[in-house]
Tab-separated table of N, CA, C and O in Angstrom:
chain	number	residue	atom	x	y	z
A	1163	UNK	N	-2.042	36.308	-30.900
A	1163	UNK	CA	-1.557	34.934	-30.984
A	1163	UNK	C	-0.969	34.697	-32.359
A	1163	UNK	O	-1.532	35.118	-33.369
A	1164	UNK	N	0.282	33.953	-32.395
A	1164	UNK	CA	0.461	33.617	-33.817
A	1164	UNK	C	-0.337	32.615	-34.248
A	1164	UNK	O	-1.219	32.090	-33.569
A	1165	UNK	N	0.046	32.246	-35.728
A	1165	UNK	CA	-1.095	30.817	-36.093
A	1165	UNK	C	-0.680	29.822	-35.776
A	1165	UNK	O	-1.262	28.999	-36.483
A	1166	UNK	N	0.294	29.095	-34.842
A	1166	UNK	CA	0.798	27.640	-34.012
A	1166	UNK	C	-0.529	27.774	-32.815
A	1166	UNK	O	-0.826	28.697	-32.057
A	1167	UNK	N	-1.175	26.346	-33.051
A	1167	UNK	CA	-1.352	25.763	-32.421
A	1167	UNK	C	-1.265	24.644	-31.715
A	1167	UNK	O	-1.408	23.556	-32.272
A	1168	UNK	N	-1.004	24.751	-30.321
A	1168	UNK	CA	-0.016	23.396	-29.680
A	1168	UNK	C	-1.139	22.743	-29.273
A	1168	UNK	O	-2.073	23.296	-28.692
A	1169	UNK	N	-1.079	21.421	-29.595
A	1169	UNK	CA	-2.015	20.689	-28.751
A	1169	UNK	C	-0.809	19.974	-27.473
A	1169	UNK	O	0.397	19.731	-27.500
A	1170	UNK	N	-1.993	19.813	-26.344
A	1170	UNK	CA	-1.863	19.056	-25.297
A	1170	UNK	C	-1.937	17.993	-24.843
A	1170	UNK	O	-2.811	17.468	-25.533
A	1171	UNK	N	-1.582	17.210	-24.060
A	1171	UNK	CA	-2.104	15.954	-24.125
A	1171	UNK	C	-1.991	15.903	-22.775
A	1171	UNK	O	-0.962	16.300	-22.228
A	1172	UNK	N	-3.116	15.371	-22.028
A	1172	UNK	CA	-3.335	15.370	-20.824
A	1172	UNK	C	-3.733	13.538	-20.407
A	1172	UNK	O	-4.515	12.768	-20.966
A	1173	UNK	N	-3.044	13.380	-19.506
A	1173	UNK	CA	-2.950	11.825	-18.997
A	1173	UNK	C	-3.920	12.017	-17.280
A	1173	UNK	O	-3.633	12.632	-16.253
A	1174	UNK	N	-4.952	11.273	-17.617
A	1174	UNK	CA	-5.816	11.259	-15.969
A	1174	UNK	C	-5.721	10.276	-15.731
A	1174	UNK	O	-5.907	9.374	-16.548
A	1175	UNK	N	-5.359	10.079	-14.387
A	1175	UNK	CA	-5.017	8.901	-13.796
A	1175	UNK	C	-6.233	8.848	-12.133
A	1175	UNK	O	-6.290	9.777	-11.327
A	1176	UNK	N	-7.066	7.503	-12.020
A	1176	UNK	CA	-7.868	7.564	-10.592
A	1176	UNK	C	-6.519	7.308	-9.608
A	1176	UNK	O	-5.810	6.317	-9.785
A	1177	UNK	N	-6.301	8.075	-8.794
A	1177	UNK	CA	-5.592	7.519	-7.282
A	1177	UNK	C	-6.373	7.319	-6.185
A	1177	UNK	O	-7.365	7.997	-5.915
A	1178	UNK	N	-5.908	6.308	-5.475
A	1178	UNK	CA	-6.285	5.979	-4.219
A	1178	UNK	C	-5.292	5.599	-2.459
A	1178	UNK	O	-4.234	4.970	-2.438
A	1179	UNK	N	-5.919	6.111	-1.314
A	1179	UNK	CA	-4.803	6.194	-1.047
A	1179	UNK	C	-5.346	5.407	0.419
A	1179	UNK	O	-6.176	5.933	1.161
A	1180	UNK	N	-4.723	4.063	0.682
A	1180	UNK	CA	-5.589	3.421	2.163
A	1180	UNK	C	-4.011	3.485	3.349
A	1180	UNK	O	-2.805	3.535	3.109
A	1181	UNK	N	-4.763	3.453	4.544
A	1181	UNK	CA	-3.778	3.627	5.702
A	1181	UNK	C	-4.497	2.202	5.945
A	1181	UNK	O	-5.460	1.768	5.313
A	1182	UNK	N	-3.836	1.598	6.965
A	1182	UNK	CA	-4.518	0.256	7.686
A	1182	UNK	C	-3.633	0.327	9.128
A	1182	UNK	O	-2.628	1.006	9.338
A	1183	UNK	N	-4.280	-0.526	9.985
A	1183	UNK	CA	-3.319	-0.537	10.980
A	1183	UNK	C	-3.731	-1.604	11.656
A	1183	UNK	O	-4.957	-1.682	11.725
A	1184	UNK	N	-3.065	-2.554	12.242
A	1184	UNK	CA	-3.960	-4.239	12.672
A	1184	UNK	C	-4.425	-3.597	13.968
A	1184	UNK	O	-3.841	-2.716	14.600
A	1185	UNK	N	-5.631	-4.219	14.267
A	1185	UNK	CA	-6.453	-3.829	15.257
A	1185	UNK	C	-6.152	-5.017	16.516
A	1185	UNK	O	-6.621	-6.154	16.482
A	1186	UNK	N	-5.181	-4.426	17.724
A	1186	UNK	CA	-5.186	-5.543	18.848
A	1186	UNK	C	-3.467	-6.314	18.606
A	1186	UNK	O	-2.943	-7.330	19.062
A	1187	UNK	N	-3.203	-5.700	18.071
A	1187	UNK	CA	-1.081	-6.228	17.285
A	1187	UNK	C	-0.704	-6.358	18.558
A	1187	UNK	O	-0.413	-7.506	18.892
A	1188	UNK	N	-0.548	-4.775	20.090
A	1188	UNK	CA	0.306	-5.077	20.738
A	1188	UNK	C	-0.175	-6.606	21.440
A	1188	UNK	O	0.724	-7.361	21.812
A	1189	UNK	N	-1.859	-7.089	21.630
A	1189	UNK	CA	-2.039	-8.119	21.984
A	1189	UNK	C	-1.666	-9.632	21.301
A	1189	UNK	O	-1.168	-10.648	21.786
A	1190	UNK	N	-2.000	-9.395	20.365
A	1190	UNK	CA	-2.055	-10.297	19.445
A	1190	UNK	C	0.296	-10.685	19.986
A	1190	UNK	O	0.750	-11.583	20.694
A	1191	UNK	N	0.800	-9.940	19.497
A	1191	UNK	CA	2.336	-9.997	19.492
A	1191	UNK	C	2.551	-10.568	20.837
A	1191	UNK	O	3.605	-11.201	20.899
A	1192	UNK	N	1.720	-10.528	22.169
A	1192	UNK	CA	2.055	-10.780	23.558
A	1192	UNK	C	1.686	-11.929	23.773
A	1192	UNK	O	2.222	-12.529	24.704
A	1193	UNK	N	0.732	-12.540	23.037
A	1193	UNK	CA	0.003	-13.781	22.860
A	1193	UNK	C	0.729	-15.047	22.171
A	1193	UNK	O	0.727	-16.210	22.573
A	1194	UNK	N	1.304	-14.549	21.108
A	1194	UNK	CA	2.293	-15.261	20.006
A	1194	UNK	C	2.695	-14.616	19.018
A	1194	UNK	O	2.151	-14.566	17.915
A	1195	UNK	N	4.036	-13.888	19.485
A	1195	UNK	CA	4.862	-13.093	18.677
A	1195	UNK	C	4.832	-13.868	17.076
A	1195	UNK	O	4.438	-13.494	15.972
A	1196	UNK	N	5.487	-15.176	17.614
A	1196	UNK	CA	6.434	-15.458	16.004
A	1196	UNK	C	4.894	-15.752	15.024
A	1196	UNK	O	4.775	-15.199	13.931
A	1197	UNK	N	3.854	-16.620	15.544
A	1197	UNK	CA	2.815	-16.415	14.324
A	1197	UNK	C	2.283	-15.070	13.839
A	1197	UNK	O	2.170	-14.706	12.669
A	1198	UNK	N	2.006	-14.460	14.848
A	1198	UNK	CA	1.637	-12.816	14.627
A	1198	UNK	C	2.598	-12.490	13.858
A	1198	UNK	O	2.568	-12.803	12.668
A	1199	UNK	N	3.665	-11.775	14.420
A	1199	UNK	CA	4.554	-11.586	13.044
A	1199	UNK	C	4.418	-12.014	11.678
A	1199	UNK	O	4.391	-11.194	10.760
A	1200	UNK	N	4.294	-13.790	11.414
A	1200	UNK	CA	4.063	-14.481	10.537
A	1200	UNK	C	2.982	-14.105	9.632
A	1200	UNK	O	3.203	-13.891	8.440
A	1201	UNK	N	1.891	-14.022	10.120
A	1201	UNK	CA	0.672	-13.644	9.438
A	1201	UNK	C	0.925	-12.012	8.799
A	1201	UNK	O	0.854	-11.965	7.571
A	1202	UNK	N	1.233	-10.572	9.566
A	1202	UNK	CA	1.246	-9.648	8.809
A	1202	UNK	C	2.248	-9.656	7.843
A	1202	UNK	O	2.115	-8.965	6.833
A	1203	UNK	N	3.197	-10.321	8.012
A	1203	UNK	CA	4.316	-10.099	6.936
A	1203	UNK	C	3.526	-11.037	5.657
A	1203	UNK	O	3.533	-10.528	4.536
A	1204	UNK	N	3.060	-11.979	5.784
A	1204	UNK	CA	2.318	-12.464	4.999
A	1204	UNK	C	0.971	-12.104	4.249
A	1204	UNK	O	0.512	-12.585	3.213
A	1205	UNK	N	0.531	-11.227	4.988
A	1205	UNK	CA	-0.808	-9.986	4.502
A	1205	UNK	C	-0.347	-8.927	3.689
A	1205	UNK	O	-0.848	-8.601	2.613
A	1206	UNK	N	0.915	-8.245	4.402
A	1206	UNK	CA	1.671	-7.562	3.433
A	1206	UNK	C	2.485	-7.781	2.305
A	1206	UNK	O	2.764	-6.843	1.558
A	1207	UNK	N	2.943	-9.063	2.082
A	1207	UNK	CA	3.234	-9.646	1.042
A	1207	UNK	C	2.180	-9.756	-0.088
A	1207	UNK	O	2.369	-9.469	-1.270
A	1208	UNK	N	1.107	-10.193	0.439
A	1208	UNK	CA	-0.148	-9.986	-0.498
A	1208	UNK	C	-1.158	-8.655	-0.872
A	1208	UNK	O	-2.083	-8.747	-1.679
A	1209	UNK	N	-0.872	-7.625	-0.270
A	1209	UNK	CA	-0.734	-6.671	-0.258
A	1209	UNK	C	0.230	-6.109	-1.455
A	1209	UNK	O	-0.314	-5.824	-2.522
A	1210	UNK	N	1.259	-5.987	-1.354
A	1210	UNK	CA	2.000	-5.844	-1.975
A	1210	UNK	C	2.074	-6.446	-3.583
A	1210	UNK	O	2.623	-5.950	-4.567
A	1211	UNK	N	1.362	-7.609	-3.454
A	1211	UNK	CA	1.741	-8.371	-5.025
A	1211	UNK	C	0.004	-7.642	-5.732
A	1211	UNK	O	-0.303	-7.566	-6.921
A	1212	UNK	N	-0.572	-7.348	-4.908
A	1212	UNK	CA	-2.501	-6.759	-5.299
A	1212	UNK	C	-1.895	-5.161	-5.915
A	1212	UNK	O	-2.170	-4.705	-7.024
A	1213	UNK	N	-1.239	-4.663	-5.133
A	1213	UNK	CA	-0.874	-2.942	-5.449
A	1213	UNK	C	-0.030	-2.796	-6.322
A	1213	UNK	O	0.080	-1.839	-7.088
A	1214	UNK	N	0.819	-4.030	-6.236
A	1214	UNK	CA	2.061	-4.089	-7.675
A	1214	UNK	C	0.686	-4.648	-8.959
A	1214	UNK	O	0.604	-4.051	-10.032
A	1215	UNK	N	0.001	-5.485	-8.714
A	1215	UNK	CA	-0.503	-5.962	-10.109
A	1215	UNK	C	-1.650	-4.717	-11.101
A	1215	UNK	O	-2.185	-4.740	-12.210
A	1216	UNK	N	-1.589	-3.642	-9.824
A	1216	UNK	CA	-2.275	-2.291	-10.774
A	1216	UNK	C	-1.834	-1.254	-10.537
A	1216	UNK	O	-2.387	-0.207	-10.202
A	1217	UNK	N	-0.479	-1.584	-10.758
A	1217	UNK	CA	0.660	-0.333	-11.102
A	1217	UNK	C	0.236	0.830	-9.859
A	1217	UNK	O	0.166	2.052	-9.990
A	1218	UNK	N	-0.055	-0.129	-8.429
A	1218	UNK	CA	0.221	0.797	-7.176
A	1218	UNK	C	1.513	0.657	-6.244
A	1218	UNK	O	2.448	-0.103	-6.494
A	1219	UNK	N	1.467	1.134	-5.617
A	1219	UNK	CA	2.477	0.944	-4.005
A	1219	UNK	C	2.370	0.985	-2.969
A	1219	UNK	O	1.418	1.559	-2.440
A	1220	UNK	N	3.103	0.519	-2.456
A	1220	UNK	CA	2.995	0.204	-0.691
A	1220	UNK	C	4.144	1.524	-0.323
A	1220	UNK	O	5.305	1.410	-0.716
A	1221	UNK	N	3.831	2.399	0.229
A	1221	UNK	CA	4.884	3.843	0.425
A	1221	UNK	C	5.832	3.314	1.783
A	1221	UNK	O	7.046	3.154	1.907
A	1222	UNK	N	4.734	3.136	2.683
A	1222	UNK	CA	5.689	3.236	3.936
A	1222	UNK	C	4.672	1.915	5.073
A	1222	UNK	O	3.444	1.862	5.149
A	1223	UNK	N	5.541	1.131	5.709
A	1223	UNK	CA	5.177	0.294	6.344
A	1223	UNK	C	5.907	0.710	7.822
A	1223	UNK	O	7.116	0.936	7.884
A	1224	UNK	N	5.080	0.777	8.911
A	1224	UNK	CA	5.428	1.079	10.016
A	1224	UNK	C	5.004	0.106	11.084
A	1224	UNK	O	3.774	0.105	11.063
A	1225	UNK	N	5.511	-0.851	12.152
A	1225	UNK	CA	4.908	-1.924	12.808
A	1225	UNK	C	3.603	-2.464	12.142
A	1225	UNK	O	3.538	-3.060	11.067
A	1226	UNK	N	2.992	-2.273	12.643
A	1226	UNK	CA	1.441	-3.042	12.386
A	1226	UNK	C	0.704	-1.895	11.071
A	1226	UNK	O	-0.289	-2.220	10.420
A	1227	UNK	N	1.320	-0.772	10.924
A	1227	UNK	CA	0.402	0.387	10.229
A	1227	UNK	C	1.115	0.490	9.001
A	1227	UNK	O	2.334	0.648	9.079
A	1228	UNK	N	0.499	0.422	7.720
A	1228	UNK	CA	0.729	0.520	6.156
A	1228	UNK	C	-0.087	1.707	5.506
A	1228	UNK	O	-0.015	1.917	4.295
């Protein structure tokens, strides 16, 4: 070895990683589309502002499943 020594610097980060999926959507949507609709887009909105406020993300949103 020559005499350089490199230091490192190592960044640890906790990740976490949740799936969800509304339980009863195709019912719930057959029952009353436009509030149903209303409410997850509104869960996911809050969702969204909780995962943005600790530097997370929302990756992929699929019907009822996030």
């Amino acid at each position: 070895m020559s005499g350089h020594s490199k230091k490192t610097t190592v960044r640890r980060q906790l990740g976490a990683v949740l799936f969800a999926d509304v339980v009863g959507y195709a019912r719930l949507m057959g029952n009353d589309e436009i509030d149903t609709y209303s409410a997850l887009k509104s869960l996911l909105e809050e969702l969204e502002t909780a995962c943005n406020a600790h530097d997370g993300q929302v990756v992929a949103v699929r019907g009822d499943g996030f």
